[in-house]
Coordinates of C-alpha atoms and ligand atoms in Angstrom, one line a residue:
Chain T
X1 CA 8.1 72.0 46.7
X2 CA 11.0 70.5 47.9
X3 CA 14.0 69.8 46.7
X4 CA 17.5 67.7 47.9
X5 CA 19.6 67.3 45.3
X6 CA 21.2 69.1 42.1
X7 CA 21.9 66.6 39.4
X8 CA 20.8 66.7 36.1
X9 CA 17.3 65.9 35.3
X10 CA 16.7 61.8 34.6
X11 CA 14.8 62.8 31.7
X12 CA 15.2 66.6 30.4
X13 CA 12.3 66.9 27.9
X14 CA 10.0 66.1 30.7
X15 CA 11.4 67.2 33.7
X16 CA 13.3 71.0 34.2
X17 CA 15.6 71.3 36.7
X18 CA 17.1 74.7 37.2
X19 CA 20.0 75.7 38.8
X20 CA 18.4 77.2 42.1
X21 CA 17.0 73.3 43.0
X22 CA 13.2 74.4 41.7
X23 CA 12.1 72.7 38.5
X24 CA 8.7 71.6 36.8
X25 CA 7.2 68.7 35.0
X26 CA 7.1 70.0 31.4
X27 CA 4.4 69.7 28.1
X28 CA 2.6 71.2 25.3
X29 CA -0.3 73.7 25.8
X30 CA -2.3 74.1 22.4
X31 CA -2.5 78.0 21.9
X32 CA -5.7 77.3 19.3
X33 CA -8.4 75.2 22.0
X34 CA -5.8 75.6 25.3
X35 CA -5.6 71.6 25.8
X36 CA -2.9 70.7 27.7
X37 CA -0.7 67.5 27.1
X38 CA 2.3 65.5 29.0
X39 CA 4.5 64.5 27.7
X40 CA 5.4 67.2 24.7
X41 CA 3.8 66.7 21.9
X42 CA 3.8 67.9 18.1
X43 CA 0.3 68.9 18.0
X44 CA -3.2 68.6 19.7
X45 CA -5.7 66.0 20.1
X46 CA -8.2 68.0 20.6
X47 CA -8.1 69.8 17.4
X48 CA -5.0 68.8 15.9
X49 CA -3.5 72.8 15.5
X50 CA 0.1 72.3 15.8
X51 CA 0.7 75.8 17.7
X52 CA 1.6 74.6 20.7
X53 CA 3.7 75.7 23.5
X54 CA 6.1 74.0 25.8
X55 CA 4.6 75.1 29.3
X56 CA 5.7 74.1 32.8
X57 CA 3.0 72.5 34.9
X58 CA 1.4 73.0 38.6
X59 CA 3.9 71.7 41.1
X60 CA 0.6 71.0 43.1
X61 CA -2.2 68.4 42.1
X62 CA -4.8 65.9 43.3
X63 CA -4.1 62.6 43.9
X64 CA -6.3 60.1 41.5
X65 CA -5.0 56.8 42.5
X66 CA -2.4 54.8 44.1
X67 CA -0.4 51.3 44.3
X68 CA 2.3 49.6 46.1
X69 CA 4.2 48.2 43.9
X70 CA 5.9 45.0 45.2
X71 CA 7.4 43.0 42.2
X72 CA 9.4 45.6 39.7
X73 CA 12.2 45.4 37.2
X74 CA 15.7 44.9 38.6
X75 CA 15.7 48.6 38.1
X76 CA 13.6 49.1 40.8
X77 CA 13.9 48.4 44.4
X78 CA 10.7 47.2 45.8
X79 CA 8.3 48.1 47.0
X80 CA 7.6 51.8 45.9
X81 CA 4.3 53.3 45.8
X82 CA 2.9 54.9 42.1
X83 CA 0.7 57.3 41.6
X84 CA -1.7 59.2 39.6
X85 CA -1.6 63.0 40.1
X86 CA -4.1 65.5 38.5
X87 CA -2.6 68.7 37.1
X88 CA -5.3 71.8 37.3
X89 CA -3.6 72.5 33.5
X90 CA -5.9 69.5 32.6
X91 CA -3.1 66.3 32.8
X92 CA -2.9 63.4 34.8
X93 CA 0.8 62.4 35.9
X94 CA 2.0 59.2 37.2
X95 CA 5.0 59.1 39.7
X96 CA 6.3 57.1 42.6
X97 CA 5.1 58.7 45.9
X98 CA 7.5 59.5 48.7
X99 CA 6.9 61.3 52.4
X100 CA 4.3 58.9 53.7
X101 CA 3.9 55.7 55.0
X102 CA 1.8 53.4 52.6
X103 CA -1.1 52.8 54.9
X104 CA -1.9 56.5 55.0
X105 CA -2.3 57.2 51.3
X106 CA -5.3 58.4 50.1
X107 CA -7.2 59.2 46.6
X108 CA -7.9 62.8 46.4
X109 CA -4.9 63.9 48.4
X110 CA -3.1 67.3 47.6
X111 CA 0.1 66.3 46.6
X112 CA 3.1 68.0 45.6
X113 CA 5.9 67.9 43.3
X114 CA 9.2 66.9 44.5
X115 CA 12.6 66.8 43.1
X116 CA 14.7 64.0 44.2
X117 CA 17.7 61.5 43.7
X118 CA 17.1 59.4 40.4
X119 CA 19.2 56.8 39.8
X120 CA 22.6 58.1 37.8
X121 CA 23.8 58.4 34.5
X122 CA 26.1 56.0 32.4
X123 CA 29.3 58.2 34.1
X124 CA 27.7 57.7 37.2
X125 CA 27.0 61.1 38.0
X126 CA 23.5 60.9 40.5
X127 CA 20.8 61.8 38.4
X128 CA 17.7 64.2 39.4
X129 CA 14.0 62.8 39.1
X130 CA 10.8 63.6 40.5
X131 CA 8.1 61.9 43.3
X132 CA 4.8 63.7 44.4
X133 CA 4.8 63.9 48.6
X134 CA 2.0 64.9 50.5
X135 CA 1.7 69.3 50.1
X136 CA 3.1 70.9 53.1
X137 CA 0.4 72.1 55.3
X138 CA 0.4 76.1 54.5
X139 CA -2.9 76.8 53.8
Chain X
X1 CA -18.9 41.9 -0.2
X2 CA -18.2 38.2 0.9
X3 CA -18.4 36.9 4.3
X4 CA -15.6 35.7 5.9
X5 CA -16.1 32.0 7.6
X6 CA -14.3 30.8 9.7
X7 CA -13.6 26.3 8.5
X8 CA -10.2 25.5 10.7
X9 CA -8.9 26.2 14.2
X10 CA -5.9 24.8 15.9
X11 CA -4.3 25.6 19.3
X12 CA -1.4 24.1 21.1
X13 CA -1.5 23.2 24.9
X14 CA -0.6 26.9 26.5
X15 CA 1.8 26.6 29.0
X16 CA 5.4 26.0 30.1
X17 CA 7.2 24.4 26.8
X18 CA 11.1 24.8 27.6
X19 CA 11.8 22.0 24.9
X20 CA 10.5 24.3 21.9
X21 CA 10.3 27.5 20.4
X22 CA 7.5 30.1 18.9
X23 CA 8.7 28.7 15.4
X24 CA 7.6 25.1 16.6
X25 CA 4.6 25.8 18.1
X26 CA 3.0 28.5 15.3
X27 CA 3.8 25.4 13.2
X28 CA 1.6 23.0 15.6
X29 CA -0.8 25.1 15.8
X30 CA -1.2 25.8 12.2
X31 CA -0.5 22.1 10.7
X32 CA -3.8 21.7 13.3
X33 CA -6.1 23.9 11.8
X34 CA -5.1 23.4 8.1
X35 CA -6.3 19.6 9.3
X36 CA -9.0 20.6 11.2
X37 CA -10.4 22.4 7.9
X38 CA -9.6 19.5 5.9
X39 CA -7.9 21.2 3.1
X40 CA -5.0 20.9 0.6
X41 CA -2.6 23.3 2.3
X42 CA -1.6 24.4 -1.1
X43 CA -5.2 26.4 -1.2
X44 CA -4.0 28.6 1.6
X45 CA -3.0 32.2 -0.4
X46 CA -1.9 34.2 2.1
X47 CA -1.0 34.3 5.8
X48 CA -0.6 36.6 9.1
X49 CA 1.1 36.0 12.0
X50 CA 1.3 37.8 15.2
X51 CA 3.5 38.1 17.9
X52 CA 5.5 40.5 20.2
X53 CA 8.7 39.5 21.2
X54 CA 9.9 36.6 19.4
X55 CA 11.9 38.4 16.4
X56 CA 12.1 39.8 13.1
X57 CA 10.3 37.1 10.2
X58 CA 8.9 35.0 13.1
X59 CA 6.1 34.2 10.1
X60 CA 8.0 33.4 7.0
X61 CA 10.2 31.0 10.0
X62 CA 6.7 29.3 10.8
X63 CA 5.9 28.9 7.2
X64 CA 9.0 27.1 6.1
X65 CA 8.7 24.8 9.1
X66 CA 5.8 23.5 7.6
X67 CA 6.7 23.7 3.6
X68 CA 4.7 27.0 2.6
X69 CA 6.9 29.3 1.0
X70 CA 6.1 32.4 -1.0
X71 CA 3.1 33.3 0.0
X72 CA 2.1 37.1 0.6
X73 CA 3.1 37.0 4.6
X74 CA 2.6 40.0 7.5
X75 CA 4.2 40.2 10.4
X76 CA 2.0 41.7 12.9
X77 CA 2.7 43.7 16.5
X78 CA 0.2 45.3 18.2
X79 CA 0.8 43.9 21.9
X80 CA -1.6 42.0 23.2
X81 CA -3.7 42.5 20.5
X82 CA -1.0 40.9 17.8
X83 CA -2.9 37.8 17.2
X84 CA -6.4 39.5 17.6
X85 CA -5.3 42.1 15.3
X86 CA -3.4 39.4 12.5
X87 CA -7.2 38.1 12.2
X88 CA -8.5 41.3 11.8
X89 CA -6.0 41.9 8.6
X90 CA -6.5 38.2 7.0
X91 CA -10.1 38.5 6.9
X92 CA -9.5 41.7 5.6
X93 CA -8.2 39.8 2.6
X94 CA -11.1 38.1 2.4
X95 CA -13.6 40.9 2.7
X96 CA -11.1 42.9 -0.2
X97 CA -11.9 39.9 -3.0
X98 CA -8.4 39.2 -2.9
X99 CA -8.0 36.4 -1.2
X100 CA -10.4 33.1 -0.9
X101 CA -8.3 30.9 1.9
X102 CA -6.3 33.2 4.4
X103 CA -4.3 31.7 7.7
X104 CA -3.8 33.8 11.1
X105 CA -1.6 32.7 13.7
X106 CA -0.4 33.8 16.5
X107 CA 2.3 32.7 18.5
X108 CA 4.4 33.2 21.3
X109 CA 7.7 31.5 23.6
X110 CA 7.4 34.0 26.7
X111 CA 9.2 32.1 29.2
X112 CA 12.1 32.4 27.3
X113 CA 11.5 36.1 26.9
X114 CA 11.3 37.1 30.2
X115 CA 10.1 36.6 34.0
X116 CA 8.2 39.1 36.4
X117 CA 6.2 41.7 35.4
X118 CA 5.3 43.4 31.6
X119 CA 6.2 47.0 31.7
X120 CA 5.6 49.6 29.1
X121 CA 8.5 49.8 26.2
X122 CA 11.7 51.0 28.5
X123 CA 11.8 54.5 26.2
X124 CA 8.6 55.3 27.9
X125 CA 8.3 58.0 30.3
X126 CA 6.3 56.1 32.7
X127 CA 8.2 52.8 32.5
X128 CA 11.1 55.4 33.4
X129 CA 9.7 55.9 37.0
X130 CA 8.9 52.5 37.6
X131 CA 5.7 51.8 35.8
X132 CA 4.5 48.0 35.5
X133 CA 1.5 46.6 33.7
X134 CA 0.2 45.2 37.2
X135 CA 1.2 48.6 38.9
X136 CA -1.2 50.5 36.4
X137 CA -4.2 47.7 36.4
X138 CA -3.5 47.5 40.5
X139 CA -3.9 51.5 40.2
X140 CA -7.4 50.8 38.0
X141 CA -8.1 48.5 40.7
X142 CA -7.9 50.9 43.6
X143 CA -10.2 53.8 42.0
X144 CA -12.7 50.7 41.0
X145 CA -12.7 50.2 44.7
X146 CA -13.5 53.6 45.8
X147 CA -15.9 54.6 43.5
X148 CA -18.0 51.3 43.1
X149 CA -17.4 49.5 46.5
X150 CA -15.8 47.1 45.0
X151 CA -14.0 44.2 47.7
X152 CA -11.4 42.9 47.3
X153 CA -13.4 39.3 47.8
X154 CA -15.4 40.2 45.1
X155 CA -12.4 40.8 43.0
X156 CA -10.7 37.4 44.0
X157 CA -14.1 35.2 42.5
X158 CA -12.7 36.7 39.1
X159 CA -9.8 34.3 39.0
X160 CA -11.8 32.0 41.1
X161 CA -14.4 31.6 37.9
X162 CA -11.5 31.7 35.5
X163 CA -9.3 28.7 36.7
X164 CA -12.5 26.5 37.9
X165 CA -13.1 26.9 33.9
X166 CA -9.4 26.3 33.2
X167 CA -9.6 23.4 35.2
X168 CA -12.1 21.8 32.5
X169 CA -9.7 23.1 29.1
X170 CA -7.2 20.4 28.7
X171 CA -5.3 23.1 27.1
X172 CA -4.8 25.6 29.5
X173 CA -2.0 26.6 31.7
X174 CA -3.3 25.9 35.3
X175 CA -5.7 23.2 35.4
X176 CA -6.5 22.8 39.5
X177 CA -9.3 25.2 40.8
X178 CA -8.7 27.8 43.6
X179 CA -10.4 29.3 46.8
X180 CA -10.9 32.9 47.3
X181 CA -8.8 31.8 50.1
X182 CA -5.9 30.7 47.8
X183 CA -6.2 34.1 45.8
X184 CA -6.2 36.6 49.1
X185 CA -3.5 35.1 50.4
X186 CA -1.1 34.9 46.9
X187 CA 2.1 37.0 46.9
X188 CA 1.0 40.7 46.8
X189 CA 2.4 42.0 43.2
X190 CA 0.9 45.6 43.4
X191 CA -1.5 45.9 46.0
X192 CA -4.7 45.4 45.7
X193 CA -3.7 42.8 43.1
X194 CA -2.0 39.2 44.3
X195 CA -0.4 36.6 42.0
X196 CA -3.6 34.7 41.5
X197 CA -5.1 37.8 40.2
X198 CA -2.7 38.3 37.5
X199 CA -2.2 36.4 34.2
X200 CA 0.9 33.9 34.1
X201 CA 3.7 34.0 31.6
X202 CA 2.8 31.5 28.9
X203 CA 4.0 29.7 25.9
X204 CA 1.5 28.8 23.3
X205 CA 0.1 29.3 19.9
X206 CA -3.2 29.2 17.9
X207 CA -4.1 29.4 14.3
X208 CA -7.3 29.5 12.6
X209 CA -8.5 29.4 8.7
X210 CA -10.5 31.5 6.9
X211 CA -12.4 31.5 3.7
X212 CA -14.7 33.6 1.7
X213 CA -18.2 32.5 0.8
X214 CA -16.8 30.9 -2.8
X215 CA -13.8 28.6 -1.0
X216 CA -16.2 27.7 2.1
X217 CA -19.1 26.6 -0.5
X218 CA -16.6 24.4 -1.6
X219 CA -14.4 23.2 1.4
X220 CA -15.7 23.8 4.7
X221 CA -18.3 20.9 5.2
X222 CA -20.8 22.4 6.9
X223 CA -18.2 22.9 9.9
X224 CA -17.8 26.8 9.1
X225 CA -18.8 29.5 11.6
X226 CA -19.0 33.1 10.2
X227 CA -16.5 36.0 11.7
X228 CA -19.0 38.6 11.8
X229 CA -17.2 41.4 12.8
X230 CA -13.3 42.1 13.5
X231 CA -12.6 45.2 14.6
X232 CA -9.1 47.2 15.7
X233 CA -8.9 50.4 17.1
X234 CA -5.9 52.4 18.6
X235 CA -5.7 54.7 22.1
X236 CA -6.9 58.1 21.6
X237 CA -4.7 60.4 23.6
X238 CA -6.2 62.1 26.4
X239 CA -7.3 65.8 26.2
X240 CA -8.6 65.6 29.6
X241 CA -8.0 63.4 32.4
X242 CA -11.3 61.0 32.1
X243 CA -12.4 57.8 34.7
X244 CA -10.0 55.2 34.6
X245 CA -12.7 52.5 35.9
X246 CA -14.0 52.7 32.6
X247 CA -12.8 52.1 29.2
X248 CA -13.6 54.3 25.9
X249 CA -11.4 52.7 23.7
X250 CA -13.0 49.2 24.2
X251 CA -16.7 50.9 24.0
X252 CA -15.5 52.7 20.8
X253 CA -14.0 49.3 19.4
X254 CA -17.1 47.6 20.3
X255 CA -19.3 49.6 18.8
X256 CA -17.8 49.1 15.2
X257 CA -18.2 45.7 15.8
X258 CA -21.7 45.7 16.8
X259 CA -22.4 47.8 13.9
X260 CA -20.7 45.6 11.4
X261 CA -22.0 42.5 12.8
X262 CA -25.6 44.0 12.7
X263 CA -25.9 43.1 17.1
X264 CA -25.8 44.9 20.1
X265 CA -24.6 43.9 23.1
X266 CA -27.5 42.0 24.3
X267 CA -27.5 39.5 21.8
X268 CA -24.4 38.3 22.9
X269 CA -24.5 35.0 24.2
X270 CA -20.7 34.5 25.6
X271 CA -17.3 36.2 25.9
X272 CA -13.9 36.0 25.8
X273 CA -12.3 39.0 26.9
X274 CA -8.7 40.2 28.0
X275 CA -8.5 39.2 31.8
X276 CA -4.7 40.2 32.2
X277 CA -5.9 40.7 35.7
X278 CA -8.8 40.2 37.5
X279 CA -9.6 43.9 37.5
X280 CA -9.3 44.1 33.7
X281 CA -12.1 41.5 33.2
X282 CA -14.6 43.8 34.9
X283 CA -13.1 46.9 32.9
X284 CA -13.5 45.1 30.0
X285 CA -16.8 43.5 30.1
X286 CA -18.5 47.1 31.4
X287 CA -16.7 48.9 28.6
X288 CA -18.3 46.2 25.9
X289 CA -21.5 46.9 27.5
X290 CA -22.4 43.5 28.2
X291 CA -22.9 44.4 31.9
X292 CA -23.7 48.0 33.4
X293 CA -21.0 50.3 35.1
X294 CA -20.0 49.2 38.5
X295 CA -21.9 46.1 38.2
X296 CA -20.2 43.3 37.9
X297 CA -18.8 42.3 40.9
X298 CA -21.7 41.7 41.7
X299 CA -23.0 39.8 38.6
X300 CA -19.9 37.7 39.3
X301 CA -21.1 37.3 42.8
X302 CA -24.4 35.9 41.6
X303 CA -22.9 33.4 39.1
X304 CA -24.0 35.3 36.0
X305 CA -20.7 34.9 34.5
X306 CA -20.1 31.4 35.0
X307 CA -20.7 28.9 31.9
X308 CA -24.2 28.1 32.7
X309 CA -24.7 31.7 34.0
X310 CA -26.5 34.3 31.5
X311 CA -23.6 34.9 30.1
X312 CA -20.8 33.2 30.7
X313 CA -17.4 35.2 30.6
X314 CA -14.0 33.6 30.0
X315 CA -15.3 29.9 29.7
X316 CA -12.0 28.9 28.4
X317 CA -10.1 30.0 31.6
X318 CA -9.2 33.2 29.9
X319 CA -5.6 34.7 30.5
X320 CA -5.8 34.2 34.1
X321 CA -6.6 30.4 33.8
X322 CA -5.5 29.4 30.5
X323 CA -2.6 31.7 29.8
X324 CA -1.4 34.3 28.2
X325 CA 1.3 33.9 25.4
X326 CA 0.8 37.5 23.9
X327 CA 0.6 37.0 20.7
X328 CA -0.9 33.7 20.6
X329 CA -3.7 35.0 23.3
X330 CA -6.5 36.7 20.1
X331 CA -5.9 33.8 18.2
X332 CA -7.0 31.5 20.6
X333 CA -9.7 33.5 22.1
X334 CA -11.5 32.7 18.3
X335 CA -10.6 28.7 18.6
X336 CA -12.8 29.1 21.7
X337 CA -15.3 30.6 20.7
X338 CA -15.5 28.5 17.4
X339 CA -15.1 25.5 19.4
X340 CA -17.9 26.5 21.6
X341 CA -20.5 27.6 18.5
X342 CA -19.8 24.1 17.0
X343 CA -20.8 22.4 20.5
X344 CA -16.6 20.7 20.9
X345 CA -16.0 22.3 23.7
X346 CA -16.3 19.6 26.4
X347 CA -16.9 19.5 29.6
X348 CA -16.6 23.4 29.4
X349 CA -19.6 23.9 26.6
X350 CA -21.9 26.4 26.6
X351 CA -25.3 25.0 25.9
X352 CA -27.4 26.6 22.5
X353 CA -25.3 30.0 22.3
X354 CA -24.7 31.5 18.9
X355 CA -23.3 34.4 19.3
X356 CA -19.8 34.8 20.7
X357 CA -17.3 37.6 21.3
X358 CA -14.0 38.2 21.6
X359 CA -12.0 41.2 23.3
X360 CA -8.3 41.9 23.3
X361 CA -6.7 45.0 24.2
X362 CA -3.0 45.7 25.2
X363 CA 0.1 47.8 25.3
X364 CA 0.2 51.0 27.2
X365 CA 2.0 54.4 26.6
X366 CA 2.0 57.7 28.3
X367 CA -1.1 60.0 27.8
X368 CA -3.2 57.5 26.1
X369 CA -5.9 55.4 27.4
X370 CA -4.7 52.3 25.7
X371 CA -2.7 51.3 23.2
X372 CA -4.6 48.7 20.9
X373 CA -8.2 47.0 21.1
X374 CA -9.9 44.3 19.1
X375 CA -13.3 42.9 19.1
X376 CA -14.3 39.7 17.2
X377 CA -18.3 38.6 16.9
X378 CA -18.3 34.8 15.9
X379 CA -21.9 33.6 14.8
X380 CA -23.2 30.4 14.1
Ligands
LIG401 ZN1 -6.0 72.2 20.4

């Protein structure tokens, strides 16, 4: 994982960021069938027990697919590339992609988690979201 | 039970209108199909009217416009599906006994609204990191690609097909065919998908009439076309991550409708079905069944799709060629296919088809496959 900044998380319910620059995208796991869900949710699809448990995913996952994105909200500057990440807790996450040219993204890449500058709040103190990059070579 | 017929349909021309609002043209639309039924507005006893983004009481605004006041009146949002799914309620009516003459409209003055692209509702985590309505059909589009060799020419005779049909509506938005040329080399929105791929922000509105067997015995001149089937259902929320090249939801709403129309998919003769993009058109006609899994590029490469094809897809231009005023969009998917079962749809007509059908589905939000999904079966 990699991490470059310590502000807040953009959005706290969904994304942990702890003090020592780690953090995790954050759901439900259902204790009854062990379905997992993002974002948090108040009970399961699968078989609508409301034991659930707020888990912290993988920072590791597969990548299912891709875009570039070249015409946004003012929000967003363009272009950014968006993802879809699969989680092996069973959830597929969408996030912008970062640490790789454009041309050289691929479905079914290992792809990480990373914590990074998002934006800032209504003080304008820099906020902390999350991309997925490319995993680090280690294995 | 009654059937529910289907005796007036009126659309406005969908396009650009910067000289009037949703209230003016729900209120064209509808004064059109009350006269195309041929009735004493006074027998209409309740009405529905969809839209997204145009309001609180858009309905009871329409309604006064054009003197009917008091009746039992819902305000319906379900995204793309708001007209589609303000059909689904008013023959509802029908169906329940307690109604005999019911009005749907749909309506909607997008330009106004916005420019760009759609994006999920702001408070959504995935509109939070910069998710778009073309960014998540472009990512559909991409995984299409890979696991069903999809090209990306075969992608562009989508909107190809859809604005040579467009071209022959006098009521659509674009009205000048394209290349495959013209399409690959549009403004890239969210690659694979260009501007010719997506649909255009639209004004418009449609309304159509609908009786039960008593009031059409009565009133509707021979002229009436049954509404077989109309069926709504909502996005189940993913337990596991499943294909996104293929579409549950739309099977799922399909099949109710198939049921309750007594069909299946082969006896359909035509289709209108939510083309938002050119990717969603083959989503969408796979997950109705009409055409196999990973298939039709291909059919669309052959011509099958085209209005004297096997079955012809889209014939009125669909989004991509006609427009696509959200909430107006279901309603005028069912003036098409009306028009086209009672043989008035020009130099567009499908020759001796009887059974049409009518697909919207729309909205997005994080976990779920889709938000909400309509089928209509028209029949002769
Ligand atoms: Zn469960």
């Amino acid at each position: 994982m990699t991490t470059s900044v310590m502000g807040a998380s953009f959005r706290p319910g969904e994304l942990e960021v702890r003090s020592d620059g780690t953090g995790n995208l954050m759901g439900s796991r259902c204790r009854a069938c062990g379905a997992s869900f993002f974002p948090v949710r108040e009970a399961c699809a699968g078989c609508l027990s409301q034991d659930l448990e707020t888990i912290p995913f993988s920072t590791e996952g597969v990548l299912y697919t891709y875009s570039i994105v070249r015409q946004s909200t003012p929000a967003f500057e363009v272009p950014y590339a968006l993802g879809y990440v699969d989680f092996p807790e069973g959830v597929r996450i969408m996030g912008q992609i970062s640490g790789i040219d454009f041309e050289d993204i691929r479905i079914g890449m290992p792809m990480e988690l990373s914590l990074e500058p998002f934006g800032e709040d209504d003080e304008g103190h820099p906020l902390t979201g999350y991309r997925f990059r490319p995993s680090e070579v280690t294995k | 039970m009654t059937q529910v017929h289907i005796t007036g349909v009126g659309m406005t021309r969908f396009g650009k209108h910067p000289d009037s609002d949703a209230t003016d043209l729900g209120a064209a639309a509808l004064l059109e199909a009350i006269a195309d039924a041929g009735i004493d507005a006074r027998l209409i006893e309740s009405a529905y009217v969809g839209h997204v983004f145009q309001g609180m009481v858009m309905g009871q605004r329409i309604l006064a416009q054009v003197g009917l006041a008091g009746l039992p009146l819902v305000n319906v949002e379900n995204a793309c599906s708001s007209g589609a799914t303000a059909i689904r309620e008013a023959s509802l009516a029908i169906r329940a006994g307690e109604n005999d003459v019911v009005v749907a409209v749909g309506t909607e003055h997008l330009t106004s609204q916005f420019a760009g692209a759609l994006t999920p509702d702001p408070s959504d985590p995935e509109a939070a990191i910069g998710a778009t309505m073309p960014g998540i059909y472009a990512m559909r589009a991409t995984r299409y690609m890979a696991d069903h060799g999809m090209t990306r020419e075969q992608l562009a005779l989508i909107p190809v097909k859809n604005k040579a049909n467009a071209a022959q509506n006098p009521l659509a938005h674009f009205r000048k065919a394209i290349t495959v040329e013209d399409v690959l080399e549009s403004r890239a929105v969210a690659d694979p998908l260009r501007l010719h791929d997506c649909s255009p922000v639209t004004d418009g509105a449609a309304a159509v009439i609908m009786m039960s067997d008593r009031a059409a015995a009565k009133y509707a001149n021979g002229r009436g076309v049954k509404l077989a089937a109309s069926s709504l259902r909502s996005g189940s929320v993913d337990v596991e991550p499943t294909s996104m090249t293929y579409e549950p939801l739309t099977w799922a709403t399909a099949l109710d409708a198939y049921e309750k129309a007594g069909i299946g998919p082969e006896d359909v003769d035509f289709a209108e079905v939510h083309d938002c993009f050119s990717i969603a058109e083959v989503l969408r006609v796979e997950g109705l069944g009409l055409f196999e899994q990973g298939s039709y590029p291909r059919a669309v490469e052959r011509g099958e799709a085209n209005i004297d094809g096997r079955l012809p897809v889209n014939p009125s231009g669909g989004l991509i060629g006609k427009g696509h005023p959200l909430g107006g969009t279901g309603v005028a998917q069912v003036v098409e296919l009306v028009r086209q079962l009672r043989g008035e749809a020009g130099d567009r007509q499908i020759e001796g088809a009887n059974i049409g059908l009518a697909h919207c589905r729309g909205g997005k939000a994080v976990g779920i496959e889709g938000a909400a999904c309509t089928v209509q079966i028209v029949t002769r």
